[in-house]
Amino acid sequence: MAALTGRTRLLGIIGDPIEHSLSPLIQNAAIAELGLDYCYVPFPVQGADLATALAGLAVVGVQGFNVTIPHKQAVMPLLSEVSELAQSVGSVNTVWRTAEGWAGTNTDVLGFLAPLQALRSDWSGCRVVLLGCGGAARAVVAGCLQLGCRAIATVVRDSHKGSAFQQSWGDRAAALSIHDWSEIPDLLASADLVVNTTPLGMDPHIERSPLDEQAAQQLRSDTIAYDLIYTPSPTRFLQQAISQGCHAIDGLEMLVQQGAAGLKIWTGAESVPVDTMRSVLKAHLGLA
């Protein structure tokens, strides 16, 4: 990384917790290869401090930032402009400066779809089981709708949050249904794609999984298991899926692709070194 000076432009990521984030690793690697005078920094921000934090980031000249758990929805009312895609998804993960204030969009959908589209082109008959209904889950629903999936069974612990989640999509998600956590074993028996959007299994609680062992045994060998968590790799959930013969996808490629899209927005670069971002991340995780 080049020496930091008073001219260095700042980028970053906000979240709570933020210690696990590998976005600084991949973004700074790409910035260095592009030869740009930028630096990407993690900022721990609690929910109660979100508005104050955005004002502070503007004051110190931050050019743009990513948004992660749990702020992807809460940040939206604080922005002066939200893209049509982000409004449709209902969450923002990428923010940049404008003359009017902060503007935001969602690059998670693009990142989520990348590894699935690499597997096959036709997803029209796919039956999806979605674990969780937070901000990341909204990007998954948007992506599955774009793929034309047949059904999206969303599993929630809080029925009120589940109902609000379903209603928020209106007529756009006729294929979306809401289910209690107790229904997971029956749902898994017919699932073609299972996506974990919860933080269960994220460092430091790497022993946790959204599925108990009995439920995990209902996974079919031809099911695709997708965990949006990228560290540890594999998560406990993906370990369970692999033991059942499933094809496992972690959040690594989603992280890389959404990050590359954000870097283009912030810097105006026509292309960014995606291969470098991916290789640095794999090396860090011991997957190279």
Short mmCIF file of C-alpha atoms in Angstrom, two decimals:
data_model
loop_
_atom_site.label_atom_id
_atom_site.label_comp_id
_atom_site.label_asym_id
_atom_site.label_seq_id
_atom_site.Cartn_x
_atom_site.Cartn_y
_atom_site.Cartn_z
CA MET A 1 0.00 0.00 0.00
CA ALA A 2 1.26 3.50 -0.85
CA ALA A 3 2.03 5.89 2.00
CA LEU A 4 -1.02 7.68 3.36
CA THR A 5 -1.03 11.44 2.99
CA GLY A 6 -3.44 14.33 3.39
CA ARG A 7 -4.47 13.72 -0.21
CA THR A 8 -5.40 10.05 0.30
CA ARG A 9 -9.10 9.47 -0.28
CA LEU A 10 -10.92 7.40 2.30
CA LEU A 11 -13.34 4.53 1.72
CA GLY A 12 -14.68 2.10 4.30
CA ILE A 13 -17.30 -0.24 5.70
CA ILE A 14 -19.67 0.23 8.65
CA GLY A 15 -21.25 -2.52 10.72
CA ASP A 16 -21.63 -4.10 14.15
CA PRO A 17 -19.66 -6.29 14.56
CA ILE A 18 -17.06 -5.33 11.97
CA GLU A 19 -13.94 -7.15 13.19
CA HIS A 20 -14.65 -10.17 10.95
CA SER A 21 -14.90 -8.17 7.73
CA LEU A 22 -12.44 -9.01 4.98
CA SER A 23 -13.61 -6.19 2.73
CA PRO A 24 -10.60 -4.04 3.71
CA LEU A 25 -8.27 -6.85 2.64
CA ILE A 26 -9.69 -7.27 -0.85
CA GLN A 27 -10.46 -3.60 -1.48
CA ASN A 28 -6.99 -2.39 -0.50
CA ALA A 29 -5.41 -5.11 -2.64
CA ALA A 30 -7.41 -3.93 -5.65
CA ILE A 31 -6.67 -0.27 -4.88
CA ALA A 32 -2.93 -1.01 -4.74
CA GLU A 33 -2.99 -2.84 -8.08
CA LEU A 34 -4.88 0.03 -9.69
CA GLY A 35 -2.32 2.46 -8.30
CA LEU A 36 -4.96 4.69 -6.73
CA ASP A 37 -4.40 7.00 -3.76
CA TYR A 38 -7.25 5.53 -1.72
CA CYS A 39 -7.49 3.62 1.57
CA TYR A 40 -10.38 1.40 2.71
CA VAL A 41 -11.02 1.34 6.49
CA PRO A 42 -13.42 -0.63 8.76
CA PHE A 43 -15.60 1.55 11.02
CA PRO A 44 -17.45 -0.08 13.96
CA VAL A 45 -20.84 1.63 14.21
CA GLN A 46 -23.65 0.69 16.58
CA GLY A 47 -27.25 1.15 15.56
CA ALA A 48 -27.95 4.02 17.93
CA ASP A 49 -25.00 5.92 16.44
CA LEU A 50 -25.81 5.40 12.76
CA ALA A 51 -26.98 8.92 11.92
CA THR A 52 -24.11 10.47 13.85
CA ALA A 53 -21.65 8.17 12.11
CA LEU A 54 -22.84 9.16 8.63
CA ALA A 55 -22.50 12.82 9.51
CA GLY A 56 -19.01 12.17 10.85
CA LEU A 57 -17.92 10.22 7.76
CA ALA A 58 -19.02 13.15 5.62
CA VAL A 59 -17.16 15.66 7.78
CA VAL A 60 -13.85 13.78 7.56
CA GLY A 61 -14.15 13.41 3.80
CA VAL A 62 -14.92 9.73 3.34
CA GLN A 63 -15.76 9.20 -0.35
CA GLY A 64 -17.89 6.09 0.04
CA PHE A 65 -18.49 3.03 2.17
CA ASN A 66 -20.06 -0.39 2.35
CA VAL A 67 -22.84 -1.23 4.80
CA THR A 68 -23.07 -4.61 6.53
CA ILE A 69 -25.06 -6.24 9.34
CA PRO A 70 -27.20 -4.80 10.92
CA HIS A 71 -27.47 -1.45 9.09
CA LYS A 72 -28.48 -2.32 5.51
CA GLN A 73 -32.09 -1.27 5.98
CA ALA A 74 -31.69 1.30 8.76
CA VAL A 75 -29.29 3.38 6.66
CA MET A 76 -31.82 4.00 3.88
CA PRO A 77 -33.81 6.89 5.46
CA LEU A 78 -30.51 8.66 6.16
CA LEU A 79 -29.55 8.85 2.47
CA SER A 80 -30.44 11.69 0.12
CA GLU A 81 -30.75 9.31 -2.84
CA VAL A 82 -31.47 5.58 -3.08
CA SER A 83 -31.25 3.69 -6.37
CA GLU A 84 -34.31 2.01 -7.87
CA LEU A 85 -32.70 -1.40 -7.36
CA ALA A 86 -32.00 -0.72 -3.68
CA GLN A 87 -35.57 0.51 -3.21
CA SER A 88 -36.85 -2.68 -4.81
CA VAL A 89 -34.63 -4.86 -2.64
CA GLY A 90 -35.28 -2.74 0.44
CA SER A 91 -31.64 -2.57 1.56
CA VAL A 92 -28.43 -0.72 0.77
CA ASN A 93 -24.89 -2.05 0.95
CA THR A 94 -22.94 0.56 -1.06
CA VAL A 95 -22.94 4.31 -0.38
CA TRP A 96 -21.12 7.22 -2.05
CA ARG A 97 -20.88 11.02 -1.80
CA THR A 98 -22.87 13.40 -3.99
CA ALA A 99 -23.33 17.16 -3.93
CA GLU A 100 -26.69 16.61 -2.19
CA GLY A 101 -25.41 14.12 0.39
CA TRP A 102 -25.02 10.35 0.60
CA ALA A 103 -26.44 8.14 -2.17
CA GLY A 104 -26.85 4.38 -1.96
CA THR A 105 -27.47 1.27 -4.01
CA ASN A 106 -27.36 -2.51 -3.64
CA THR A 107 -24.62 -4.61 -5.25
CA ASP A 108 -25.41 -7.72 -3.17
CA VAL A 109 -27.85 -9.03 -5.81
CA LEU A 110 -25.14 -9.08 -8.47
CA GLY A 111 -22.74 -10.74 -6.03
CA PHE A 112 -25.28 -13.35 -4.93
CA LEU A 113 -26.13 -14.36 -8.48
CA ALA A 114 -22.58 -14.70 -9.80
CA PRO A 115 -21.77 -18.25 -8.54
CA LEU A 116 -25.27 -19.54 -9.30
CA GLN A 117 -25.22 -18.31 -12.89
CA ALA A 118 -21.83 -19.96 -13.28
CA LEU A 119 -23.43 -23.31 -12.36
CA ARG A 120 -26.33 -23.26 -14.81
CA SER A 121 -28.49 -20.95 -16.88
CA ASP A 122 -32.01 -22.26 -16.16
CA TRP A 123 -33.35 -21.87 -12.63
CA SER A 124 -37.04 -21.69 -13.48
CA GLY A 125 -37.96 -24.90 -11.65
CA CYS A 126 -35.87 -24.21 -8.57
CA ARG A 127 -37.46 -24.47 -5.12
CA VAL A 128 -35.58 -22.26 -2.66
CA VAL A 129 -35.48 -22.44 1.12
CA LEU A 130 -34.29 -19.13 2.54
CA LEU A 131 -33.12 -19.01 6.16
CA GLY A 132 -33.71 -15.56 7.68
CA CYS A 133 -35.48 -12.37 6.60
CA GLY A 134 -32.98 -9.56 7.23
CA GLY A 135 -31.32 -7.19 4.79
CA ALA A 136 -29.20 -9.88 3.14
CA ALA A 137 -32.30 -12.03 2.64
CA ARG A 138 -33.88 -9.26 0.59
CA ALA A 139 -31.01 -9.38 -1.90
CA VAL A 140 -31.45 -13.15 -2.15
CA VAL A 141 -35.17 -12.85 -2.87
CA ALA A 142 -34.48 -10.23 -5.54
CA GLY A 143 -31.86 -12.48 -7.08
CA CYS A 144 -34.11 -15.55 -7.02
CA LEU A 145 -36.91 -13.56 -8.65
CA GLN A 146 -34.46 -12.46 -11.33
CA LEU A 147 -33.54 -16.11 -11.91
CA GLY A 148 -37.23 -17.00 -12.19
CA CYS A 149 -37.21 -19.52 -9.34
CA ARG A 150 -40.43 -21.48 -8.86
CA ALA A 151 -40.88 -21.02 -5.09
CA ILE A 152 -39.10 -19.22 -2.25
CA ALA A 153 -39.92 -20.61 1.20
CA THR A 154 -38.60 -18.13 3.77
CA VAL A 155 -38.03 -19.52 7.26
CA VAL A 156 -38.27 -17.08 10.19
CA ARG A 157 -38.23 -17.20 13.99
CA ASP A 158 -40.40 -14.11 14.41
CA SER A 159 -43.78 -14.44 12.66
CA HIS A 160 -44.40 -10.69 12.79
CA LYS A 161 -41.11 -9.97 11.02
CA GLY A 162 -41.93 -12.72 8.53
CA SER A 163 -45.32 -11.22 7.71
CA ALA A 164 -43.80 -7.78 7.28
CA PHE A 165 -41.11 -9.26 5.03
CA GLN A 166 -43.69 -10.96 2.80
CA GLN A 167 -45.98 -7.94 2.63
CA SER A 168 -43.10 -5.65 1.70
CA TRP A 169 -42.69 -7.47 -1.61
CA GLY A 170 -46.34 -7.10 -2.62
CA ASP A 171 -47.21 -8.59 -6.00
CA ARG A 172 -43.54 -8.86 -6.96
CA ALA A 173 -43.08 -12.09 -5.05
CA ALA A 174 -46.10 -14.31 -5.55
CA ALA A 175 -43.73 -17.27 -5.20
CA LEU A 176 -42.68 -16.16 -1.69
CA SER A 177 -44.07 -17.94 1.38
CA ILE A 178 -43.28 -17.60 5.08
CA HIS A 179 -42.64 -20.56 7.39
CA ASP A 180 -41.80 -21.22 11.02
CA TRP A 181 -38.40 -22.63 11.96
CA SER A 182 -40.10 -25.88 13.03
CA GLU A 183 -41.01 -26.54 9.38
CA ILE A 184 -37.40 -26.70 8.21
CA PRO A 185 -37.10 -30.53 7.99
CA ASP A 186 -40.13 -30.82 5.69
CA LEU A 187 -39.01 -27.90 3.55
CA LEU A 188 -35.48 -29.25 3.13
CA ALA A 189 -36.78 -32.54 1.78
CA SER A 190 -37.94 -30.81 -1.42
CA ALA A 191 -35.43 -27.94 -1.63
CA ASP A 192 -33.20 -27.45 -4.66
CA LEU A 193 -31.37 -24.48 -3.15
CA VAL A 194 -30.96 -23.63 0.54
CA VAL A 195 -29.55 -20.21 1.40
CA ASN A 196 -28.43 -19.15 4.88
CA THR A 197 -28.67 -15.39 5.38
CA THR A 198 -28.48 -15.49 9.18
CA PRO A 199 -25.25 -14.76 11.10
CA LEU A 200 -25.35 -18.23 12.71
CA GLY A 201 -21.92 -19.77 12.23
CA MET A 202 -20.07 -16.49 11.79
CA ASP A 203 -16.81 -15.98 13.64
CA PRO A 204 -16.40 -16.11 16.63
CA HIS A 205 -19.35 -18.52 17.08
CA ILE A 206 -18.14 -20.88 14.36
CA GLU A 207 -19.64 -23.96 16.01
CA ARG A 208 -23.18 -22.75 15.37
CA SER A 209 -25.49 -23.60 12.46
CA PRO A 210 -29.02 -22.57 11.50
CA LEU A 211 -29.81 -26.29 11.17
CA ASP A 212 -29.76 -28.85 13.96
CA GLU A 213 -28.29 -32.23 13.08
CA GLN A 214 -31.69 -33.87 12.58
CA ALA A 215 -32.82 -31.18 10.15
CA ALA A 216 -29.51 -31.26 8.26
CA GLN A 217 -30.05 -34.95 7.53
CA GLN A 218 -33.06 -33.98 5.39
CA LEU A 219 -30.80 -32.26 2.85
CA ARG A 220 -30.77 -34.13 -0.46
CA SER A 221 -27.50 -34.86 -2.22
CA ASP A 222 -28.64 -32.87 -5.27
CA THR A 223 -29.43 -29.77 -3.20
CA ILE A 224 -27.22 -26.67 -3.48
CA ALA A 225 -26.32 -25.23 -0.08
CA TYR A 226 -25.34 -21.54 -0.13
CA ASP A 227 -24.08 -19.71 2.97
CA LEU A 228 -23.62 -15.95 2.65
CA ILE A 229 -21.02 -16.14 5.43
CA TYR A 230 -17.49 -16.30 4.03
CA THR A 231 -15.48 -16.84 7.21
CA PRO A 232 -14.94 -19.47 8.43
CA SER A 233 -14.88 -21.53 5.25
CA PRO A 234 -16.66 -23.84 5.31
CA THR A 235 -19.17 -22.85 7.97
CA ARG A 236 -20.79 -25.46 10.17
CA PHE A 237 -23.89 -25.26 7.94
CA LEU A 238 -21.85 -26.02 4.83
CA GLN A 239 -20.02 -28.82 6.63
CA GLN A 240 -23.41 -30.39 7.34
CA ALA A 241 -24.42 -29.96 3.71
CA ILE A 242 -21.19 -31.43 2.36
CA SER A 243 -21.64 -34.49 4.58
CA GLN A 244 -25.01 -35.02 2.87
CA GLY A 245 -23.39 -34.83 -0.57
CA CYS A 246 -24.63 -31.32 -1.40
CA HIS A 247 -22.86 -28.82 -3.63
CA ALA A 248 -21.67 -26.08 -1.26
CA ILE A 249 -21.20 -22.37 -2.03
CA ASP A 250 -19.84 -19.92 0.52
CA GLY A 251 -20.04 -16.14 0.51
CA LEU A 252 -16.57 -15.61 -0.96
CA GLU A 253 -17.58 -14.92 -4.55
CA MET A 254 -20.53 -12.78 -3.47
CA LEU A 255 -18.14 -10.69 -1.37
CA VAL A 256 -15.70 -10.29 -4.26
CA GLN A 257 -18.28 -9.41 -6.91
CA GLN A 258 -20.27 -6.93 -4.82
CA GLY A 259 -17.02 -5.35 -3.68
CA ALA A 260 -15.76 -4.96 -7.23
CA ALA A 261 -19.00 -3.25 -8.22
CA GLY A 262 -18.67 -0.83 -5.31
CA LEU A 263 -15.06 0.04 -6.14
CA LYS A 264 -16.10 0.96 -9.68
CA ILE A 265 -18.73 3.34 -8.27
CA TRP A 266 -16.35 5.02 -5.83
CA THR A 267 -13.32 5.42 -8.10
CA GLY A 268 -14.86 5.61 -11.56
CA ALA A 269 -12.58 2.77 -12.72
CA GLU A 270 -13.92 0.97 -15.81
CA SER A 271 -12.57 -2.34 -14.55
CA VAL A 272 -11.10 -3.61 -11.29
CA PRO A 273 -8.80 -6.61 -10.65
CA VAL A 274 -11.40 -9.16 -9.57
CA ASP A 275 -8.89 -12.02 -9.87
CA THR A 276 -6.56 -10.26 -7.44
CA MET A 277 -9.39 -9.66 -4.97
CA ARG A 278 -10.37 -13.32 -5.14
CA SER A 279 -6.82 -14.68 -4.83
CA VAL A 280 -5.95 -12.44 -1.87
CA LEU A 281 -9.11 -13.52 -0.09
CA LYS A 282 -8.47 -17.22 -0.74
CA ALA A 283 -4.88 -16.92 0.44
CA HIS A 284 -6.01 -15.25 3.65
CA LEU A 285 -8.54 -18.00 4.29
CA GLY A 286 -6.02 -20.73 3.48
CA LEU A 287 -7.91 -21.77 0.34
CA ALA A 288 -5.26 -20.84 -2.23
#
